[in-house]
Coordinates of C-alpha atoms and ligand atoms in Angstrom, one line a residue:
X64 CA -42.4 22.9 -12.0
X65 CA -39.5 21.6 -10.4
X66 CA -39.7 19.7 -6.9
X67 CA -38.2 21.6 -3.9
X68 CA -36.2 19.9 -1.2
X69 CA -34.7 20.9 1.6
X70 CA -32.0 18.7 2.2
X71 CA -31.4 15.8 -0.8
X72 CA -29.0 13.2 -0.3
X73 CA -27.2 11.1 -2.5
X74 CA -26.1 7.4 -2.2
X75 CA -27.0 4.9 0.1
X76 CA -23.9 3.3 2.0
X77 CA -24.0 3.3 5.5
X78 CA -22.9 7.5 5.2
X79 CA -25.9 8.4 3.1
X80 CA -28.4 6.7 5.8
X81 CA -27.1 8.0 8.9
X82 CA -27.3 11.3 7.4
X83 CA -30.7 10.8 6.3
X84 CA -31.5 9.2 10.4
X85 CA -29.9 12.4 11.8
X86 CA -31.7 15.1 9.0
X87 CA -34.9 13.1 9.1
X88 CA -34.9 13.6 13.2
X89 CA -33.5 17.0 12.7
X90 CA -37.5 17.7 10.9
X91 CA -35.4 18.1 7.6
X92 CA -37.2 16.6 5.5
X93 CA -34.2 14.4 3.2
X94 CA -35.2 12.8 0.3
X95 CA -32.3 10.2 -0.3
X96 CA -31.6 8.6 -3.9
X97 CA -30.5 5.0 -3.3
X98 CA -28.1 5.0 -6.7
X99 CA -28.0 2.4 -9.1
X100 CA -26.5 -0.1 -6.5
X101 CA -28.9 0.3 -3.2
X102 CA -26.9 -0.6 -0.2
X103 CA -23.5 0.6 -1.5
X104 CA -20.5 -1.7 -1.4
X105 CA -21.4 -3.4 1.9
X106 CA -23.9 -5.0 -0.4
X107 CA -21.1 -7.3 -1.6
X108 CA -19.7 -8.2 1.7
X109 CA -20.4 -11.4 3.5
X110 CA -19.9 -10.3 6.9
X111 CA -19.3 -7.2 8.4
X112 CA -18.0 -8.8 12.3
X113 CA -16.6 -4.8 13.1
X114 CA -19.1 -2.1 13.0
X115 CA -19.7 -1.8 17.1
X116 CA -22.9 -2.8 18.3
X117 CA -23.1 -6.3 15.9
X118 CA -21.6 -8.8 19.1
X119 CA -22.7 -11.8 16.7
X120 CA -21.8 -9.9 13.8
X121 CA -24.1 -9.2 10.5
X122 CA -24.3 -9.6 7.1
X123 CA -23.2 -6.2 4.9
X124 CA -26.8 -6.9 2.6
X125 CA -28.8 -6.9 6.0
X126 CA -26.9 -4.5 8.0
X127 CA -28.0 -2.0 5.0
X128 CA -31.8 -3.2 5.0
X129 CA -31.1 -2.4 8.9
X130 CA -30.4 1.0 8.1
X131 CA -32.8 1.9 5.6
X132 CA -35.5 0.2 7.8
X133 CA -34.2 3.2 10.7
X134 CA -34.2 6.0 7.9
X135 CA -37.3 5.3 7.0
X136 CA -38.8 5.0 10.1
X137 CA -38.4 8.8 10.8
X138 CA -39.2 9.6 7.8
X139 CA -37.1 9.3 5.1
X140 CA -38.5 9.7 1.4
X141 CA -36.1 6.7 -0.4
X142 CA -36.3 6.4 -3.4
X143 CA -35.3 4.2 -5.8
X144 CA -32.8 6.6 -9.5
X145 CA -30.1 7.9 -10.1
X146 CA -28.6 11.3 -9.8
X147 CA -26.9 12.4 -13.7
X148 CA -26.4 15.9 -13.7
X149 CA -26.2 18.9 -11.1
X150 CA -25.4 22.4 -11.3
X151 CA -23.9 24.0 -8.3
X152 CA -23.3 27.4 -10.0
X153 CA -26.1 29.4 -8.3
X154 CA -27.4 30.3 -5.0
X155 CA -29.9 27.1 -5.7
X156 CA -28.5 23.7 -6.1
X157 CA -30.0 21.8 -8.8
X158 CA -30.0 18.0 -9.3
X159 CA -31.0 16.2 -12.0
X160 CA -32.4 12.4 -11.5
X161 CA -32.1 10.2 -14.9
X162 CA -31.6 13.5 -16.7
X163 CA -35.1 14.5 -17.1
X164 CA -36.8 14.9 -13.4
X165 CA -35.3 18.7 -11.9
X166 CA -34.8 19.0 -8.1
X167 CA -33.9 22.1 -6.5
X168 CA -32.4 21.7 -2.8
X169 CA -31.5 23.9 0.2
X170 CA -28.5 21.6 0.5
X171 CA -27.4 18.6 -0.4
X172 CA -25.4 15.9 1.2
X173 CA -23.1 13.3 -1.4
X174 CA -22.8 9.8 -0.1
X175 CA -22.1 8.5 -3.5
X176 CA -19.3 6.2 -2.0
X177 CA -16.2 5.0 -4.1
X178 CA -15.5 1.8 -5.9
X179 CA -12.9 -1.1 -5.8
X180 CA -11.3 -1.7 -8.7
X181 CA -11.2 -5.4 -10.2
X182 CA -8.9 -7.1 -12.5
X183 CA -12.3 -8.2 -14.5
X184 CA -11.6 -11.7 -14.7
X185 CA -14.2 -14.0 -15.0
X186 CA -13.0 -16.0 -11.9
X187 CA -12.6 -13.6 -9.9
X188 CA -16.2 -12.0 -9.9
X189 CA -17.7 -15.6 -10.2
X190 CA -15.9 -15.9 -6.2
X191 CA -16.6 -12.4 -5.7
X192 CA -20.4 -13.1 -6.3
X193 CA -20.2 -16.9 -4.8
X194 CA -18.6 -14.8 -1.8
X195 CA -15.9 -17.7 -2.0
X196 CA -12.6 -16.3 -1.0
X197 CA -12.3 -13.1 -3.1
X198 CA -12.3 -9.9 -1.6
X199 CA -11.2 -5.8 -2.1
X200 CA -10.6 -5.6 1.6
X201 CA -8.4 -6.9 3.8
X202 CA -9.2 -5.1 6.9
X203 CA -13.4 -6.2 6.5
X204 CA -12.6 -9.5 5.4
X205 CA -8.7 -11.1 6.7
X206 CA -10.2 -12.2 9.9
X207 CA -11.8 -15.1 7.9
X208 CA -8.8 -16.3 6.3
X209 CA -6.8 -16.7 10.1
X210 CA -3.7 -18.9 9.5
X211 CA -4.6 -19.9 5.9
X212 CA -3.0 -18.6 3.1
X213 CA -3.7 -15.7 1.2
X214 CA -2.7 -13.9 -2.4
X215 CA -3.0 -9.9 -2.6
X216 CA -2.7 -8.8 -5.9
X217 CA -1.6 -5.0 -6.0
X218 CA 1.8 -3.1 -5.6
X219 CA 0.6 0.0 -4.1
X220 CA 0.1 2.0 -0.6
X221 CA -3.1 0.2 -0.1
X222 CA -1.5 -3.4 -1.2
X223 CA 1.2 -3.1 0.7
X224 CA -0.8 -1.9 4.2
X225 CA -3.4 -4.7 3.4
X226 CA -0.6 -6.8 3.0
X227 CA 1.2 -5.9 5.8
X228 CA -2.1 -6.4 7.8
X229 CA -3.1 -10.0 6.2
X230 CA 0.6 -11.1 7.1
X231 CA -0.7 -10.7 11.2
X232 CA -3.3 -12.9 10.5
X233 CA -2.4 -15.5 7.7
X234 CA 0.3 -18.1 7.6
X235 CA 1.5 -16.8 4.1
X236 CA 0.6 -13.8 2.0
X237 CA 1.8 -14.3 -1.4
X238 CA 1.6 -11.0 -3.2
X239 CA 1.6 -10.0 -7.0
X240 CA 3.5 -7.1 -8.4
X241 CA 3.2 -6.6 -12.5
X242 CA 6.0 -4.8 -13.1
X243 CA 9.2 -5.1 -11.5
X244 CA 9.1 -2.6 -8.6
X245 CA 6.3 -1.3 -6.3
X246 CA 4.1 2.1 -7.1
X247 CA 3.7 2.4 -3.4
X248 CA 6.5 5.2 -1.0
X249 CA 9.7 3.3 0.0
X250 CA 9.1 2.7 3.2
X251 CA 5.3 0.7 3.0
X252 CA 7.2 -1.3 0.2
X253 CA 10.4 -1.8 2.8
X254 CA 7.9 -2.5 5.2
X255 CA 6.1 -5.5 3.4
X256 CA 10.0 -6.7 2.2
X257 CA 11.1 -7.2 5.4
X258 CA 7.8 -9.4 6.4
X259 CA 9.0 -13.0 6.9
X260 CA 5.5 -14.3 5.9
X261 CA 4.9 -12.1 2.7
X262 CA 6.4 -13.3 -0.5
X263 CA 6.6 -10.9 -3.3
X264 CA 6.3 -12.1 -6.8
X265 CA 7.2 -9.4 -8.9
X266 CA 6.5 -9.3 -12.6
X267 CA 3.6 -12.0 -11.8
X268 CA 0.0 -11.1 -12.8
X269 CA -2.8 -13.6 -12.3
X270 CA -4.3 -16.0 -15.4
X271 CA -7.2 -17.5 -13.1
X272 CA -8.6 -17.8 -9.7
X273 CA -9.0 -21.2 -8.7
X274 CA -11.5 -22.8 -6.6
X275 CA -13.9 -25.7 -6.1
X276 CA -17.3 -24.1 -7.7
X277 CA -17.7 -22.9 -4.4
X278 CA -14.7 -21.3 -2.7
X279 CA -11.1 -20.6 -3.8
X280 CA -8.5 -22.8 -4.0
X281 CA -5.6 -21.3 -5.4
X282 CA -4.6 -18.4 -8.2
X283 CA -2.9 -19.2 -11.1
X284 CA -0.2 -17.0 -12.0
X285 CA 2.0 -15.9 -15.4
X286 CA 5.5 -14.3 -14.7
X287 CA 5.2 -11.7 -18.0
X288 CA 9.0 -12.2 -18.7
X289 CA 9.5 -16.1 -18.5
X290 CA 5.7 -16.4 -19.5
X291 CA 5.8 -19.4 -17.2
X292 CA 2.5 -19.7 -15.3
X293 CA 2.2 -21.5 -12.2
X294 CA -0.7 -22.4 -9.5
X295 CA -0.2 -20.9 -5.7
X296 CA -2.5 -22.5 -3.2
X297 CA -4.9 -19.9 -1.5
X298 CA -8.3 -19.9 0.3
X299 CA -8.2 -15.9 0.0
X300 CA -7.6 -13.6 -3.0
X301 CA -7.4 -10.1 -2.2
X302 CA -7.2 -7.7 -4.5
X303 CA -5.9 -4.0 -3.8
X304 CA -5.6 -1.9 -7.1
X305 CA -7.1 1.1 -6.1
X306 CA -10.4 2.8 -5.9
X307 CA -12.5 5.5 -7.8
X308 CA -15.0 7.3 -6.6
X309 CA -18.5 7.8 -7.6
X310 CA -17.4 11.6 -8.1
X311 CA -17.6 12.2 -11.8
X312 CA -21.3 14.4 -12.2
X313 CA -19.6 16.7 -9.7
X314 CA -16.5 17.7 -11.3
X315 CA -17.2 20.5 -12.7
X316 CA -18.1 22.6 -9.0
X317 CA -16.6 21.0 -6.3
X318 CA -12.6 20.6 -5.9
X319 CA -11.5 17.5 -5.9
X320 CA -8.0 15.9 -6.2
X321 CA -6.0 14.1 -9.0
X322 CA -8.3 10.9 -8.4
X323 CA -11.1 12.4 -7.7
X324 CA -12.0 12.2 -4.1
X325 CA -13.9 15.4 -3.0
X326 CA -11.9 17.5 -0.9
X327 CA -13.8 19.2 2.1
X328 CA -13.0 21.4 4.7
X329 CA -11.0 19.5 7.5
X330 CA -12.7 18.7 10.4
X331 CA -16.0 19.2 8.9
X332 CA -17.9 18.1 6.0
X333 CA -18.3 21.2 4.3
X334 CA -17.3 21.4 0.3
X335 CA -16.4 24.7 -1.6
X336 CA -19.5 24.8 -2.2
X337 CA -21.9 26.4 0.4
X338 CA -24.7 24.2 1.3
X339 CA -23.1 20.7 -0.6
X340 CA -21.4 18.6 2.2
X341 CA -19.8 15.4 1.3
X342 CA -19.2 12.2 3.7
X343 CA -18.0 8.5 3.0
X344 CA -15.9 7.2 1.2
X345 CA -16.3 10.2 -1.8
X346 CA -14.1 11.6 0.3
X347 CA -11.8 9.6 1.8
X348 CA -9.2 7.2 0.4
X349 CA -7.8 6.4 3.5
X350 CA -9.7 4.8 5.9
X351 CA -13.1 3.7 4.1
X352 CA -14.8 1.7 6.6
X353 CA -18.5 1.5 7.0
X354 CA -18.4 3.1 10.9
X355 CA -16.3 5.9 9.4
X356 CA -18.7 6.9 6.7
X357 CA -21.5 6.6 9.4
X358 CA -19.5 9.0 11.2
X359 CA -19.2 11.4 8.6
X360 CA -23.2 11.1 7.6
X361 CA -23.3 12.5 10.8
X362 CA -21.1 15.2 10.5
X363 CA -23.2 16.1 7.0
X364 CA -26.4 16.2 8.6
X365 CA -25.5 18.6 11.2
X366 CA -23.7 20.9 9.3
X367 CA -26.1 21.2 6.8
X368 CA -28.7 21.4 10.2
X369 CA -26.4 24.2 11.1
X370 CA -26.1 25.7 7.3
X371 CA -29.9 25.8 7.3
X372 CA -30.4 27.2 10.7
X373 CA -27.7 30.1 9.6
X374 CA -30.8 31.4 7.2
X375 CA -33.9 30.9 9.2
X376 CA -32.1 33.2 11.9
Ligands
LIG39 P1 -2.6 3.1 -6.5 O1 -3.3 3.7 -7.7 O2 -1.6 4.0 -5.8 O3 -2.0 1.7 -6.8 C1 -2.6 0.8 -7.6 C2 -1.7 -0.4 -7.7 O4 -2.4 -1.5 -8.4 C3 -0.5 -0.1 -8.6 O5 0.7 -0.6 -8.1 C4 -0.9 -0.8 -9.9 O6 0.2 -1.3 -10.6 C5 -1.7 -1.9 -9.5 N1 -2.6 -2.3 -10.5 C6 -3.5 -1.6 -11.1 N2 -4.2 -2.3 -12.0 C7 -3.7 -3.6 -12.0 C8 -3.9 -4.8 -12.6 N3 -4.9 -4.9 -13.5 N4 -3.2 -5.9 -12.3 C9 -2.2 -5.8 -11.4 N5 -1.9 -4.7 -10.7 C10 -2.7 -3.6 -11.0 O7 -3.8 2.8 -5.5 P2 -3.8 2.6 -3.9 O8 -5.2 2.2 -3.5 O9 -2.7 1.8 -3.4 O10 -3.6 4.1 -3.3 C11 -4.4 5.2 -3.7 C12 -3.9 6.5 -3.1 O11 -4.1 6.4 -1.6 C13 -2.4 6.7 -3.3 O12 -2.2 8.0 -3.4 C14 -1.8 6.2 -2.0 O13 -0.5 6.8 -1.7 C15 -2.8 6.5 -1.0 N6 -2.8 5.6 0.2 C16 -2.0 6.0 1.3 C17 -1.9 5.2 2.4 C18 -1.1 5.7 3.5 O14 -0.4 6.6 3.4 N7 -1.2 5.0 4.6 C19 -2.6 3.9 2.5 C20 -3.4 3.6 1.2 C21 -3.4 4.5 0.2 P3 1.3 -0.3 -11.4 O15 2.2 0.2 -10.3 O16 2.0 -1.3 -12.3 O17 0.5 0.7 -12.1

């Protein structure tokens, strides 16, 4: 016998909580599967100094254990797996946790979040880990680096924005291009060009992050054509080479676009698929912040409030 659930929700970033807070006071019942990293991306952030209501600011691990603590106190069953499979084709939604345990839900609600892409070096994630200077987001984490200076690695939209918004804050941003022209539309790269304090080193990738055992120091660099490598001093090393999202088990029902972000109905959280609503960063590349995915946890829970309420009559 399979488990029935009203409303199931997967991933537990700050979207997958505050739509479990708003379904769980809404007398819906969620059952919310934390994923195989509990606390979703804010887990690896020092300090999260910009979601409102935080004067003194809060760490991203405890800000999480915040939210849980307020899903669960209305009544949220969290629990600890996975989700592998679903199968969206019939008028039941069925979800499958570590392949083996069936699930069949009223509606469910993804929160599965997206992922930064790293360069895999083992300096960098040693900083990342240390939380020593190495960072996938400029907008969470510039503030920290205020007139110091900075390396962005990345030759994209997101590079160039995060670039363009580290150069407000930092004395120098020294950014790192592989090849020998951007990815990113003509005008962000014009944009970050034209920015006294950026220096672009194109055809540059990065041999080694630097640092003390505690924090970065600097990035050592390799230009591939001259193959000489040199050492830039940095206390910050951002790195912006794109994203995935945690979107792959759901390919095959919802629509999607070329990278895989889940496209819902604007204005709403609504997939093509009745009763599946999406929030967070799953579907959203553009402005991935922790208050927006709250925001559209929101908007998930009450339209699958709504969905639901369209059948009871
Ligand atoms: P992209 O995939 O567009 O760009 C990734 C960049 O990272 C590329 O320049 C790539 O280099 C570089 N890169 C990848 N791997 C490495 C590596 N190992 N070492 C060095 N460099 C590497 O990702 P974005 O996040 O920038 O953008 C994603 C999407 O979101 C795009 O469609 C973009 O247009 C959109 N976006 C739009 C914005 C806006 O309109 N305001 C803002 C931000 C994003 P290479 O070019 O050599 O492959």
């Amino acid at each position: 016998m399979s488990e029935q659930v009203k409303c199931l929700i997967i991933g537990s970033g700050p979207a997958g909580y505050t739509a479990a807070i708003y379904a769980a006071r809404a007398n819906m019942k969620p059952v919310l599967y934390q994923g195989s990293q509990p606390g979703g991306q804010l887990t690896t952030t020092n300090e999260v100094e910009n979601f409102p209501g935080y004067p003194e600011g809060v760490t991203g691990p405890e800000m999480m254990i915040q939210l849980q603590d307020q899903a669960k106190r209305f009544d949220t069953d969290i629990r600890n797996g996975w989700v592998t499979k679903v199968d969206f084709s019939g008028p039941v939604h069925k979800v499958w946790i570590h392949d083996d345990t069936e699930i069949h839900c009223e509606t469910v609600i993804i929160s599965t979040g997206a992922s930064a892409k790293y360069l895999g070096l083992e300096s960098e994630q040693k900083y990342l880990q240390l939380g020593g200077g190495v960072s996938a987001c400029a907008v969470c984490d510039g503030f920290f680096y205020r007139n110091q200076e900075v390396v962005i690695v990345g030759a994209g939209d997101s590079a160039c924005e995060e670039a363009h918004y580290l150069s407000k804050l930092c004395t120098k941003v020294t950014m790192l291009v592989r090849r020998d022209e951007f990815r990113a539309s003509k005008i962000m790269a014009a944009r970050v060009a034209k920015t006294e304090n950026i220096e672009i080193l194109f055809n540059t990738e990065t041999e080694e992050v630097l640092g003390d055992g505690q924090v970065v120091t600097g990035v050592r660099v390799r230009n591939n054509r001259t193959h000489t490598v040199h050492d830039i001093p940095a206390t910050g090393f951002f790195v912006a080479i794109g994203h995935e999202p945690n979107t792959a088990i759901f390919k095959d029902f919802l629509n999607m676009d070329e990278t895989g972000y889940i496209k819902n109905t604007p204005g709403t959280s609504k997939t093509n698929v009745a009763g599946v609503f999406v929030s967070g960063d799953a579907a959203d590349h553009v402005y991935r912040q922790a208050i927006t995915a709250a925001g559209t946890g929101c908007m998930a829970a009450l339209d699958a409030e709504r969905y639901l309420a369209a059948f009871e009559g």
